[in-house]
Tab-separated table of C-alpha atoms and ligand atoms in Angstrom:
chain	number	residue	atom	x	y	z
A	64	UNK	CA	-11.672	-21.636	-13.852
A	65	UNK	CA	-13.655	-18.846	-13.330
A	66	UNK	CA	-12.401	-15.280	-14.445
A	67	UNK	CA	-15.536	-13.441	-13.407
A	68	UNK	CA	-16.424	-11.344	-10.249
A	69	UNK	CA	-19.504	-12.737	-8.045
A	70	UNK	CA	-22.308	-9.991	-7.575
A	71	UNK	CA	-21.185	-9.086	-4.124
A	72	UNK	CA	-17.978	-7.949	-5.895
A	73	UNK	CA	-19.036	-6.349	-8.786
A	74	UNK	CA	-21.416	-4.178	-6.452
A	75	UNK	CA	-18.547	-3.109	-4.238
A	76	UNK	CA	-16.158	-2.426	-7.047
A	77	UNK	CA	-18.941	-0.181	-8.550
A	78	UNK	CA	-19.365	1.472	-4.839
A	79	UNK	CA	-15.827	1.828	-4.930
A	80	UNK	CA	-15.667	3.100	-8.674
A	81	UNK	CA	-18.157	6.112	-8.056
A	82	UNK	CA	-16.826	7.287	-4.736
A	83	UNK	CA	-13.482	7.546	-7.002
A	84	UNK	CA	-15.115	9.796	-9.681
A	85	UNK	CA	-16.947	12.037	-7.129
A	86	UNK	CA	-14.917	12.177	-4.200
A	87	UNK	CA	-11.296	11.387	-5.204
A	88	UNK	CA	-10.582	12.872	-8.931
A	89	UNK	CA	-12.002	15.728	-9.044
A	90	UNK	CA	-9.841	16.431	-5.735
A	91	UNK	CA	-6.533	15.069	-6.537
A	92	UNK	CA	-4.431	17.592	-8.087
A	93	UNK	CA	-5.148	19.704	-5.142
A	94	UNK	CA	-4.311	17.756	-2.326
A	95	UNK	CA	-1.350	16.715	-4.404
A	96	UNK	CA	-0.240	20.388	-4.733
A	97	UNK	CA	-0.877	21.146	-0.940
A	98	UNK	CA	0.948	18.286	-0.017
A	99	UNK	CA	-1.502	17.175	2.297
A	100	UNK	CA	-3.934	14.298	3.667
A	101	UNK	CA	-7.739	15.520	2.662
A	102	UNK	CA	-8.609	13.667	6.420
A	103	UNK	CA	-12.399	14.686	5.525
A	104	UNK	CA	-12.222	12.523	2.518
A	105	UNK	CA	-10.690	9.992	3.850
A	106	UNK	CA	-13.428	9.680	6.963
A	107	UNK	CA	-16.161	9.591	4.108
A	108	UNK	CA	-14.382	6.651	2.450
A	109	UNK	CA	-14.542	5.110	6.261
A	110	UNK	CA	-18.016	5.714	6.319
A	111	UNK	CA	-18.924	4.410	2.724
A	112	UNK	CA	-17.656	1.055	3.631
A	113	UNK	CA	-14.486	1.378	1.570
A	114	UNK	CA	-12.379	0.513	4.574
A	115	UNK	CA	-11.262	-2.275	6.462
A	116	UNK	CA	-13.094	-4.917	4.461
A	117	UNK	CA	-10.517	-7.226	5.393
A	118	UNK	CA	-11.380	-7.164	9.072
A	119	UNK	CA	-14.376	-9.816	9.870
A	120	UNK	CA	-17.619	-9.048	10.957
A	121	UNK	CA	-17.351	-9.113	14.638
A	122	UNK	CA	-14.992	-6.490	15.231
A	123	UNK	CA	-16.593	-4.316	13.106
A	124	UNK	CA	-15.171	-5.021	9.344
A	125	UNK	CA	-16.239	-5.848	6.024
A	126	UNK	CA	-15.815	-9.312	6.951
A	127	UNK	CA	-14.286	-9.801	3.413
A	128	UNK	CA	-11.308	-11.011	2.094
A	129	UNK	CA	-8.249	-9.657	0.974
A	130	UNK	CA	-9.130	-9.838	-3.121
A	131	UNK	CA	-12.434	-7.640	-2.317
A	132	UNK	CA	-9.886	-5.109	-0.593
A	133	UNK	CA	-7.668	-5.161	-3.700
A	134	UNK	CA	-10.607	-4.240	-5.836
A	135	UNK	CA	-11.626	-1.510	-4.089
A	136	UNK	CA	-7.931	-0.295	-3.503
A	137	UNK	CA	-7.448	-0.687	-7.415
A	138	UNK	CA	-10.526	1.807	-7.941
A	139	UNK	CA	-8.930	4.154	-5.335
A	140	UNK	CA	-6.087	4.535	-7.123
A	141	UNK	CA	-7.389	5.329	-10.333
A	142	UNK	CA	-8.626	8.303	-8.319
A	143	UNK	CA	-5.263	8.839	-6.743
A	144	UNK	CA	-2.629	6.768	-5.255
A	145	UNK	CA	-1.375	9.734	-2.931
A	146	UNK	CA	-5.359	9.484	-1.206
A	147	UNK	CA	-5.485	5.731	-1.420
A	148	UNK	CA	-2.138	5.192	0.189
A	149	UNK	CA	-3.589	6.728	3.688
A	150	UNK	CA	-5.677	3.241	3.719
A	151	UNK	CA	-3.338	1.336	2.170
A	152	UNK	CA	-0.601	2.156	4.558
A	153	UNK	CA	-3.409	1.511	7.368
A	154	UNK	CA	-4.288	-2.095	6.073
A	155	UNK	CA	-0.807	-2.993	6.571
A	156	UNK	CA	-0.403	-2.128	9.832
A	157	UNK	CA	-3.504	-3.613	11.148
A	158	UNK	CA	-2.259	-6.919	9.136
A	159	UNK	CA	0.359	-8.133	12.139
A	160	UNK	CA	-2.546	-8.411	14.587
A	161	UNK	CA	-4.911	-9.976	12.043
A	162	UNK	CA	-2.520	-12.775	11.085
A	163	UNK	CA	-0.805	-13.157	15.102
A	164	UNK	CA	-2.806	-11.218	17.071
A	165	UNK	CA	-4.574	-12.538	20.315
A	166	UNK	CA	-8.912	-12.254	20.638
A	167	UNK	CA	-8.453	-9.792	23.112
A	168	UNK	CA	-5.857	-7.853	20.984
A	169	UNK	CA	-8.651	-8.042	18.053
A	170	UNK	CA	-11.421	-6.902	20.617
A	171	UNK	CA	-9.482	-4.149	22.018
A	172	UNK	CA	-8.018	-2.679	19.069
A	173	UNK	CA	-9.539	-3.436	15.479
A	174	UNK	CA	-13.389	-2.922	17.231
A	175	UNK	CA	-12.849	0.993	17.853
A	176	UNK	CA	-10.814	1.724	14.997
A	177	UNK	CA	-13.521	-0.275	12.747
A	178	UNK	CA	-16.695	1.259	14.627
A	179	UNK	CA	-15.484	4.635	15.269
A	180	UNK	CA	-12.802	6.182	13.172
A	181	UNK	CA	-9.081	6.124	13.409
A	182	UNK	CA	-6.515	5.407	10.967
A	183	UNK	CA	-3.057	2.477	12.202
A	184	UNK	CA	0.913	2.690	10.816
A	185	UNK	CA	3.441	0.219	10.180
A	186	UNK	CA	6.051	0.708	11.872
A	187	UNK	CA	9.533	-1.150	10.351
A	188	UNK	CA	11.869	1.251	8.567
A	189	UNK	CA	14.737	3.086	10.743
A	190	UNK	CA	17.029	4.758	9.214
A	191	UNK	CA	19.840	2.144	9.240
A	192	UNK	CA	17.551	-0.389	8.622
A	193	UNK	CA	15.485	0.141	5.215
A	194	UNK	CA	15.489	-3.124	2.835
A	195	UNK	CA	17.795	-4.915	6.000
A	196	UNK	CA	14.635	-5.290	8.223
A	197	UNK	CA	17.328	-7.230	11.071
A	198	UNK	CA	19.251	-4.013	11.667
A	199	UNK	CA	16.044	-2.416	13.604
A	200	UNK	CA	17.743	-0.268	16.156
A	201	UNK	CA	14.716	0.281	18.378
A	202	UNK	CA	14.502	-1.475	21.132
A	203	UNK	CA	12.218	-3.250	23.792
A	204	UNK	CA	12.611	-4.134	27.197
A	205	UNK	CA	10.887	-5.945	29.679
A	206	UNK	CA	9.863	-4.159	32.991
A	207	UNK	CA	7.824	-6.031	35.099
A	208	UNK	CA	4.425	-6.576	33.524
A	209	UNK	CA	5.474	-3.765	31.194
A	210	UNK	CA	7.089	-3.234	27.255
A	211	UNK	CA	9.090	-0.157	27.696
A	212	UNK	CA	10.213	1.025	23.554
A	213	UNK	CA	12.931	3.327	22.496
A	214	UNK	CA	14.118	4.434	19.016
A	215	UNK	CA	12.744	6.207	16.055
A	216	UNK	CA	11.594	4.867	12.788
A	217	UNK	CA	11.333	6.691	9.566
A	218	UNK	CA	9.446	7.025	6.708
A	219	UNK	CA	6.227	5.632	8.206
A	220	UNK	CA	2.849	6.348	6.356
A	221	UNK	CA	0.265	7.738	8.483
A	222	UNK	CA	3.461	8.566	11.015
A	223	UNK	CA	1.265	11.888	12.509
A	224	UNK	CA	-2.069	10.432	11.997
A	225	UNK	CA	-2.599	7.189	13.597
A	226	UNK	CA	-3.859	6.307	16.974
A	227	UNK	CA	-2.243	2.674	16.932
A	228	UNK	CA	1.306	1.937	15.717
A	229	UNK	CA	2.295	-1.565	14.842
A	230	UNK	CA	6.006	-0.933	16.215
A	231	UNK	CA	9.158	-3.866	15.362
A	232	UNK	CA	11.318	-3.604	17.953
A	233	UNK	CA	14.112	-5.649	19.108
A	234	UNK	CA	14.113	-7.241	22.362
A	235	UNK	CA	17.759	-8.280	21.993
A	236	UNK	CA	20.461	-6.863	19.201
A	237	UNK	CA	22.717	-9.512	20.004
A	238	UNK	CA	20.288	-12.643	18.336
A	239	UNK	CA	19.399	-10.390	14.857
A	240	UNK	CA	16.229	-10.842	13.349
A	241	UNK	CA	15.397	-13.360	15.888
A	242	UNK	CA	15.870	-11.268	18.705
A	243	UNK	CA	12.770	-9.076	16.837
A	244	UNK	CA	9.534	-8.761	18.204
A	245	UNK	CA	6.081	-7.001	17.431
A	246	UNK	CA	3.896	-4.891	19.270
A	247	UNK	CA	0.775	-2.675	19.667
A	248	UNK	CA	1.492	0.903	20.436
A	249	UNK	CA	-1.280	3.293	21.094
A	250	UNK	CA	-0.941	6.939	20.252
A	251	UNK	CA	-0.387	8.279	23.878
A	252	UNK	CA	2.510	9.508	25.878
A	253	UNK	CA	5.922	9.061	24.414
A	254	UNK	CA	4.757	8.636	21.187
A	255	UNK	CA	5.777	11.366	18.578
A	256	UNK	CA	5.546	12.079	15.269
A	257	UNK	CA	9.101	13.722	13.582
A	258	UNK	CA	10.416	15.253	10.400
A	259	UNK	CA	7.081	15.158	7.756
A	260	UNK	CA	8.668	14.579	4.636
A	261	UNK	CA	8.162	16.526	1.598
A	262	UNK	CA	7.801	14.058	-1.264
A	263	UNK	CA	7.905	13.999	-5.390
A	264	UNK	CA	4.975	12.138	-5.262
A	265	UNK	CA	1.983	10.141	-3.193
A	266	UNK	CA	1.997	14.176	-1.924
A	267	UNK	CA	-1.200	13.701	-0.721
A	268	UNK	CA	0.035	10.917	2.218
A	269	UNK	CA	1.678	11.315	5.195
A	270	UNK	CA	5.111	10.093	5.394
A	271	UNK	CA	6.755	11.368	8.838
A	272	UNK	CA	9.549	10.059	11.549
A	273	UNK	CA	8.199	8.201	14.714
A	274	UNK	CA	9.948	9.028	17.931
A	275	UNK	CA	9.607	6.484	20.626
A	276	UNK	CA	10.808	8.210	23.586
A	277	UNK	CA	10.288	5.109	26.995
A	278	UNK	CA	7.179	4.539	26.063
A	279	UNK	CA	5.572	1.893	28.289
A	280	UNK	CA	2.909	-0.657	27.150
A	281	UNK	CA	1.487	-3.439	28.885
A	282	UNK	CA	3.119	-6.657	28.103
A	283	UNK	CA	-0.162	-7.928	26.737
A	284	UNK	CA	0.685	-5.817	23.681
A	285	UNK	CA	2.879	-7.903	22.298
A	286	UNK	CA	1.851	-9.294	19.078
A	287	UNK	CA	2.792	-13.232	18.646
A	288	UNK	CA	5.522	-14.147	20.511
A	289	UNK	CA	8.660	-12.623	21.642
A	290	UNK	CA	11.207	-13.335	18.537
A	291	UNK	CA	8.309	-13.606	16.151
A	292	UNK	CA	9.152	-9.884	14.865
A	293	UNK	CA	10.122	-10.770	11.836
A	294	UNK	CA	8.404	-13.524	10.923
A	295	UNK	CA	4.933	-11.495	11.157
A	296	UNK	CA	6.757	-8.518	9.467
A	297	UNK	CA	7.075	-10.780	6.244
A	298	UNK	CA	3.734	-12.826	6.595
A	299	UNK	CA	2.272	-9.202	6.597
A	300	UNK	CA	3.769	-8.012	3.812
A	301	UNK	CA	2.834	-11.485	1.624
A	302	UNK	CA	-0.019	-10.495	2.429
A	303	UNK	CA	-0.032	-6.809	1.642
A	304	UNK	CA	1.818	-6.447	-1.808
A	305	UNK	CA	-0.706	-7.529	-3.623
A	306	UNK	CA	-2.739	-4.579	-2.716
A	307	UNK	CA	0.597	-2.423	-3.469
A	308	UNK	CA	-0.149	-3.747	-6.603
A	309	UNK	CA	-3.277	-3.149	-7.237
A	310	UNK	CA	-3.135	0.221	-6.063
A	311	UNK	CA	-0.123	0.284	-8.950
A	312	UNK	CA	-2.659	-1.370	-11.544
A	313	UNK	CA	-5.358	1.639	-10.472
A	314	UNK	CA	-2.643	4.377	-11.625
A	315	UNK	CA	-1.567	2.065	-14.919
A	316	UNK	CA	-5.125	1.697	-16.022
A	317	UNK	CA	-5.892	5.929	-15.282
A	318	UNK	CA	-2.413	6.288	-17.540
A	319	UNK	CA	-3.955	4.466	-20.013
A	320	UNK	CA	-7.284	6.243	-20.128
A	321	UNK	CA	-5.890	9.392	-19.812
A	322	UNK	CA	-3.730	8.707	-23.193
A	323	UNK	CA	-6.523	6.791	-25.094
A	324	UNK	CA	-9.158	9.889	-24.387
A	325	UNK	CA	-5.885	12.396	-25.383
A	326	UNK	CA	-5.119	10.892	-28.508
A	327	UNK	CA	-8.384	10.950	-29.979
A	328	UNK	CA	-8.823	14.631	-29.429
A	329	UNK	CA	-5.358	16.282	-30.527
A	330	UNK	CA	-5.331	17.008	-33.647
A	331	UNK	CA	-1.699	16.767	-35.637
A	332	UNK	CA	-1.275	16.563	-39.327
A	333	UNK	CA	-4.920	16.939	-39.950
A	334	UNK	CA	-6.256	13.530	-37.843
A	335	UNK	CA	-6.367	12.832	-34.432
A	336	UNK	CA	-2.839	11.552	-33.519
A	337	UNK	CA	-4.444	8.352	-32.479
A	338	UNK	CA	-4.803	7.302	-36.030
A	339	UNK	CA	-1.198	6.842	-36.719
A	340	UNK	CA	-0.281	3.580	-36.028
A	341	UNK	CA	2.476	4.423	-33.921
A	342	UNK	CA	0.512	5.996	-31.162
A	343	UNK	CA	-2.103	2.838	-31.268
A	344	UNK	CA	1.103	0.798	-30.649
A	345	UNK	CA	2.012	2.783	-27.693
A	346	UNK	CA	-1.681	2.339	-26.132
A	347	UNK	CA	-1.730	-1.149	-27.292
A	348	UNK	CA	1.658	-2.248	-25.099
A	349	UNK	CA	-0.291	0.135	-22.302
A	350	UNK	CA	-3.578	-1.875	-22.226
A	351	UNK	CA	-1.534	-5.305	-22.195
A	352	UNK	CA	0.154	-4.329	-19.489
A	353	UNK	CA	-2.789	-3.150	-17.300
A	354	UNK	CA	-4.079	-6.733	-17.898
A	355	UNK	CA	-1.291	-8.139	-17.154
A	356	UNK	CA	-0.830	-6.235	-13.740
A	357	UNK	CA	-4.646	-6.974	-12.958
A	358	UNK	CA	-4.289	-10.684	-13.798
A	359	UNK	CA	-1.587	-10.519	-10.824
A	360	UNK	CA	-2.496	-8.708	-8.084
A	361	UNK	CA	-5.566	-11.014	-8.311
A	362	UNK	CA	-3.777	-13.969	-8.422
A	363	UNK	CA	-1.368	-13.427	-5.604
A	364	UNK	CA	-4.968	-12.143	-3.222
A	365	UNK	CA	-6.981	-14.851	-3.913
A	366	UNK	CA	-3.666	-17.179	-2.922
A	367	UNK	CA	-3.731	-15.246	0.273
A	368	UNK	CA	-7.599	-15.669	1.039
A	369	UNK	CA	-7.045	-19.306	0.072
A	370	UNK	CA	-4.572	-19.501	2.880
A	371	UNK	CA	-1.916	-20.637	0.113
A	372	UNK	CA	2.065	-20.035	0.947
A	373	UNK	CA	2.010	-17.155	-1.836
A	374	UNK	CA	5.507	-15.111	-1.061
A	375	UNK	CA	6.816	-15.416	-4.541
A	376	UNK	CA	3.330	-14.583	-5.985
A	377	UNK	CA	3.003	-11.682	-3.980
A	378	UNK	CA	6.687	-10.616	-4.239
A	379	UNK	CA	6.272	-10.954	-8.188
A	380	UNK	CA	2.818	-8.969	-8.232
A	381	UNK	CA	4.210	-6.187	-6.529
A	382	UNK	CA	7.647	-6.057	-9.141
A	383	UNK	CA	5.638	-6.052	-12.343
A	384	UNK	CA	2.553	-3.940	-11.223
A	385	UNK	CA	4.833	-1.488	-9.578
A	386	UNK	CA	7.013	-1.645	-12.973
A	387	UNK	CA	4.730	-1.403	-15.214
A	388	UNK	CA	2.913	1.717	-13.367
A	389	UNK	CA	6.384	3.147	-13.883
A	390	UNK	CA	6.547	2.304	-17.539
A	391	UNK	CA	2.843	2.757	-18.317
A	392	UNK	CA	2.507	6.587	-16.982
A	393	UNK	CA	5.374	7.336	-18.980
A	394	UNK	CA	4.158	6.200	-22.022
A	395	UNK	CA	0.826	7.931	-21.362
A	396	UNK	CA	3.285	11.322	-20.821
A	397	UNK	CA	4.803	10.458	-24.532
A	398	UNK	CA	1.619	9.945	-26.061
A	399	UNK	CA	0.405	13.967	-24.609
A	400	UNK	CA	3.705	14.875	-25.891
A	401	UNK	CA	4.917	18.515	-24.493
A	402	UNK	CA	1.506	18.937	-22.758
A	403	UNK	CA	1.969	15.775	-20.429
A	404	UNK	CA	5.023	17.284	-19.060
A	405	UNK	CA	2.979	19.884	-17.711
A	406	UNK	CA	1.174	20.467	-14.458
A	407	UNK	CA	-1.810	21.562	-16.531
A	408	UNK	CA	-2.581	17.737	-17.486
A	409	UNK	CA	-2.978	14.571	-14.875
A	410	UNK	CA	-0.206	12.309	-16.447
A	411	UNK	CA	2.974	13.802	-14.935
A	412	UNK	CA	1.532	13.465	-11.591
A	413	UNK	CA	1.126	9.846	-12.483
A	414	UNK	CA	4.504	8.923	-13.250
A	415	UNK	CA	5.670	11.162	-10.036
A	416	UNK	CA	3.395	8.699	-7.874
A	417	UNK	CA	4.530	5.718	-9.929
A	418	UNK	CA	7.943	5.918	-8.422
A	419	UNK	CA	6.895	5.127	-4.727
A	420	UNK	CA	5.414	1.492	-6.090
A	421	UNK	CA	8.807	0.329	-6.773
A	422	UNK	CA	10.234	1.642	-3.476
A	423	UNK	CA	7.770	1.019	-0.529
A	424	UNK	CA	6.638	-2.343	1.018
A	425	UNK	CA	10.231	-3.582	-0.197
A	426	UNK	CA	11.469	-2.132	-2.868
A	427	UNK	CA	11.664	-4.249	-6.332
A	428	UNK	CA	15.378	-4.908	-6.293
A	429	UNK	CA	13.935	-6.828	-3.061
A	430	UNK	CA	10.974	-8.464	-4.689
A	431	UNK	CA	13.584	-9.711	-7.248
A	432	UNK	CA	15.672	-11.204	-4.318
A	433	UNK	CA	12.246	-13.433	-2.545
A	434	UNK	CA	11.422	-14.400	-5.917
A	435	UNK	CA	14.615	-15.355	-6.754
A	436	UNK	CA	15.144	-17.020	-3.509
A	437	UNK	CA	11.481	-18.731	-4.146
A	438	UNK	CA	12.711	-20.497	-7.421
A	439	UNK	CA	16.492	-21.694	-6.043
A	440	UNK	CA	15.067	-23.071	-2.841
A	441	UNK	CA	12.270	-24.693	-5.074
A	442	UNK	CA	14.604	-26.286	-7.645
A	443	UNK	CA	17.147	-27.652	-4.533
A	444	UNK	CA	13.725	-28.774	-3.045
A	445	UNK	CA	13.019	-30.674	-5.941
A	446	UNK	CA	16.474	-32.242	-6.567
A	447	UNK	CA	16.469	-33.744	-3.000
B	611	FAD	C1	6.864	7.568	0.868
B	611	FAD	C2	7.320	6.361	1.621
B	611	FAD	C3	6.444	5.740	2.503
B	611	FAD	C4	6.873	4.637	3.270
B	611	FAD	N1	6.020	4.077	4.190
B	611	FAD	C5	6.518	3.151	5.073
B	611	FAD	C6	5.700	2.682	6.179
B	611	FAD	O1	4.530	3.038	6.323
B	611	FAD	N2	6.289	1.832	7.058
B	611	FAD	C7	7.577	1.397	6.942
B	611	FAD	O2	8.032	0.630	7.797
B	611	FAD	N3	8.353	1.811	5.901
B	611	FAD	C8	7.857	2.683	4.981
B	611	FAD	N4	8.655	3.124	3.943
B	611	FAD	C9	10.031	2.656	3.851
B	611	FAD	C10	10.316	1.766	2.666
B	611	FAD	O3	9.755	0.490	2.843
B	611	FAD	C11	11.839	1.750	2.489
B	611	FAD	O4	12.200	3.031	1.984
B	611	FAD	C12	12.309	0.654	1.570
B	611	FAD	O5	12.105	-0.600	2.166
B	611	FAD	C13	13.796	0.796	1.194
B	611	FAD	O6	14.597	1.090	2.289
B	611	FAD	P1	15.638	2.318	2.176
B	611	FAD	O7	14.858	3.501	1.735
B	611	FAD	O8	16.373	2.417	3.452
B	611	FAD	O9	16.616	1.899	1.017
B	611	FAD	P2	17.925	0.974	1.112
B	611	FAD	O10	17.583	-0.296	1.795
B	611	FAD	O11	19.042	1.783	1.638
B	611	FAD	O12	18.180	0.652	-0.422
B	611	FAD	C14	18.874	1.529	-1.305
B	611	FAD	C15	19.006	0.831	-2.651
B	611	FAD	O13	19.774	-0.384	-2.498
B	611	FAD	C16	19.024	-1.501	-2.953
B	611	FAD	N5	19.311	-2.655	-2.096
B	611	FAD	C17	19.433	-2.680	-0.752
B	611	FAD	N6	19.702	-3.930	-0.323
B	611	FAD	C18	19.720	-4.712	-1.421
B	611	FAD	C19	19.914	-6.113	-1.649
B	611	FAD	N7	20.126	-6.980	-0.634
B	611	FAD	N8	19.870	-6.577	-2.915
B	611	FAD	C20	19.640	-5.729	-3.953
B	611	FAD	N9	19.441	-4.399	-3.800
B	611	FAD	C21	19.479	-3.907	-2.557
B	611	FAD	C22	17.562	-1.068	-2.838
B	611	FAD	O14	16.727	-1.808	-3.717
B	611	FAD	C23	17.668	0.401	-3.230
B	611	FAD	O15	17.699	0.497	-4.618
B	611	FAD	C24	8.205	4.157	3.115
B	611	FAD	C25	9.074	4.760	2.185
B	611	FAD	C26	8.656	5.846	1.455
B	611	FAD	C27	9.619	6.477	0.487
């Protein structure tokens, strides 16, 4: 077993590492406060080679796999998960017609969103149907050689800023999640963003409704086959949690940092706090957790770029990173004491952005449930 990155990876993780520093942290508390996408900065990290990595050569990607995204998308996030959920949030919705899409579908819609600019959203939750993905509401129906789609989802990252939408829709409420299909939406007529939503944290990403109001797309957009909704909903997101969770080990390992460099410069009782053993006990549960949460995310990618079944991986990387980003910024808040309550210092913004982890792409009461699931089917498996 080999625990060390090759040189390709170590070079983009450094790319990935300095863009952070320069473009993204210096930046952060800003676009936090404005509650906005910095679309500028998110272009340059297009440009730099920081997205789609995932997507092969020929239609215009990094040609890389998914544990080279995860890498980057850790380094992002030590910059700022609100930034780094814009491509995130775009990686997953690009994920449906990477894992089912046809060539033509790859052609026609990765090549100009690789080669020219333009960012994709997932489109699952409604608002009846949040963690129960088979009570999508929005519907599609066959009209000739055309998809016509009705409904509105919520929630949806990138809702107001994407020129594709990667839309579940059901092509018959009567059969449930089978009766669930996928397809590729363009940004066009019909389409419209809703309600933005104003958010504790992540402020800099764009959460907003997504009103689809008869809009009609060639049949030739659907992704898979009709009834296959839900299927490629959850192959995408076994594939995609790990990267929630490396974007979750990005903010642990800034926590950490941020409470390591803190305690050696405040001064209480005449030392540096961090020479009482308590506080060294505090960063020493902090830094076993980041390794933890690293050692995870890159199991459950490299499973995925192996082409391994890795659901329960996956579901458990995204728990414990997402947890322990939770648990880990607010121990760095205890270790700045008064001062990391306060908007003055980086950590309470942390914590704030923590919160989403164990909420989006399923949230960790969920995760619980496919691992759980995982182990009982395994042990009947195993008794048969
Ligand atoms: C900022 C933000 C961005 C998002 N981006 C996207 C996006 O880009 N695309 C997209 O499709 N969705 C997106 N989501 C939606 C997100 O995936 C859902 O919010 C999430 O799946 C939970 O659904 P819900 O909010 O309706 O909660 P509910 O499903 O109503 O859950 C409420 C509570 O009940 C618990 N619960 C529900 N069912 C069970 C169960 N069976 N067992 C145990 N506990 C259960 C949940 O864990 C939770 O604690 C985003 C959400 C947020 C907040």
């Amino acid at each position: 077993m080999d625990f060390a990155l090759n040189e390709e990876q170590q070079a983009l993780q450094k790319l990935a590492r300095e863009f952070t520093a320069k473009e993204i942290t210096p930046v952060a508390a800003h676009w936090d406060e404005r509650g906005e996408v910095p679309m500028e900065l998110i272009k340059k990290m297009h440009e730099t080679g920081l997205m789609n990595i995932q997507i092969p050569e020929k239609y215009g990607g990094g040609g890389l796999g998914y544990l080279e995204s995860c890498l980057v998308g850790e380094e992002l996030a030590y910059g700022c998960t609100g930034i780094s959920t814009t491509p995130m949030a775009h990686s997953l919705a690009i994920t449906p017609i990477l894992l089912a899409g046809t060539e033509e579908q790859k052609q026609k819609m990765l090549k100009p969103i690789c080669e020219e600019f333009g960012l994709a959203a997932f489109c699952l939750t409604e608002p009846g149907a949040g963690s129960d993905a088979g009570a999508v509401a929005t519907t599609a129906r066959l009209d000739g050689d055309h998809y016509v789609i009705n409904g509105t989802k919520c929630f949806i990252t990138n809702g107001s800023l994407a020129r594709l939408y990667t839309v579940f829709a059901s092509e018959d409420r009567t059969k449930g999640l089978k009766g669930l299909s996928a397809f590729l939406v363009p940004a066009g007529p019909g389409v419209k963003a809703g309600k933005e939503e104003k958010k504790l944290g992540q402020r800099a990403s764009n959460t907003t409704e997504v009103v689809f109001d008869d809009v009609r797309i060639p049949r030739a957009n659907l992704i898979g086959k009709s009834g296959e909704g839900f299927k490629i909903a959850m192959m995408t997101l076994d594939n995609a949690r790990a990267a929630c969770a490396a974007a979750a080990t990005g903010l642990s390992r800034r926590a950490l940092d941020e409470a390591v460099r803190y305690s050696n410069e405040r001064v209480q009782f005449g030392q540096p706090i961090s020479a009482q053993q308590a506080i060294q006990f505090i960063l020493a549960d902090m830094a076993m957790k980041v390794e933890t949460s690293r050692l995870m995310y890159l199991q459950a990618a490299w499973m995925t770029d192996q082409k391994m079944k890795q659901t329960v991986q996956s579901a458990m990387a995204k728990c414990l990173c997402a947890d322990t980003a939770m648990d880990v910024s607010t121990m760095a808040i205890q270790v700045f004491g008064g001062y990391g309550y306060m908007k003055d210092y980086p950590v309470e913004k942390l914590m704030r952005d923590a919160k989403l982890m164990q909420i989006y792409e399923g949230t960790n009461q969920i995760q619980r449930v496919v691992i759980g699931r995982g182990l009982t089917a395994a042990a009947s498996r195993s008794k048969g």
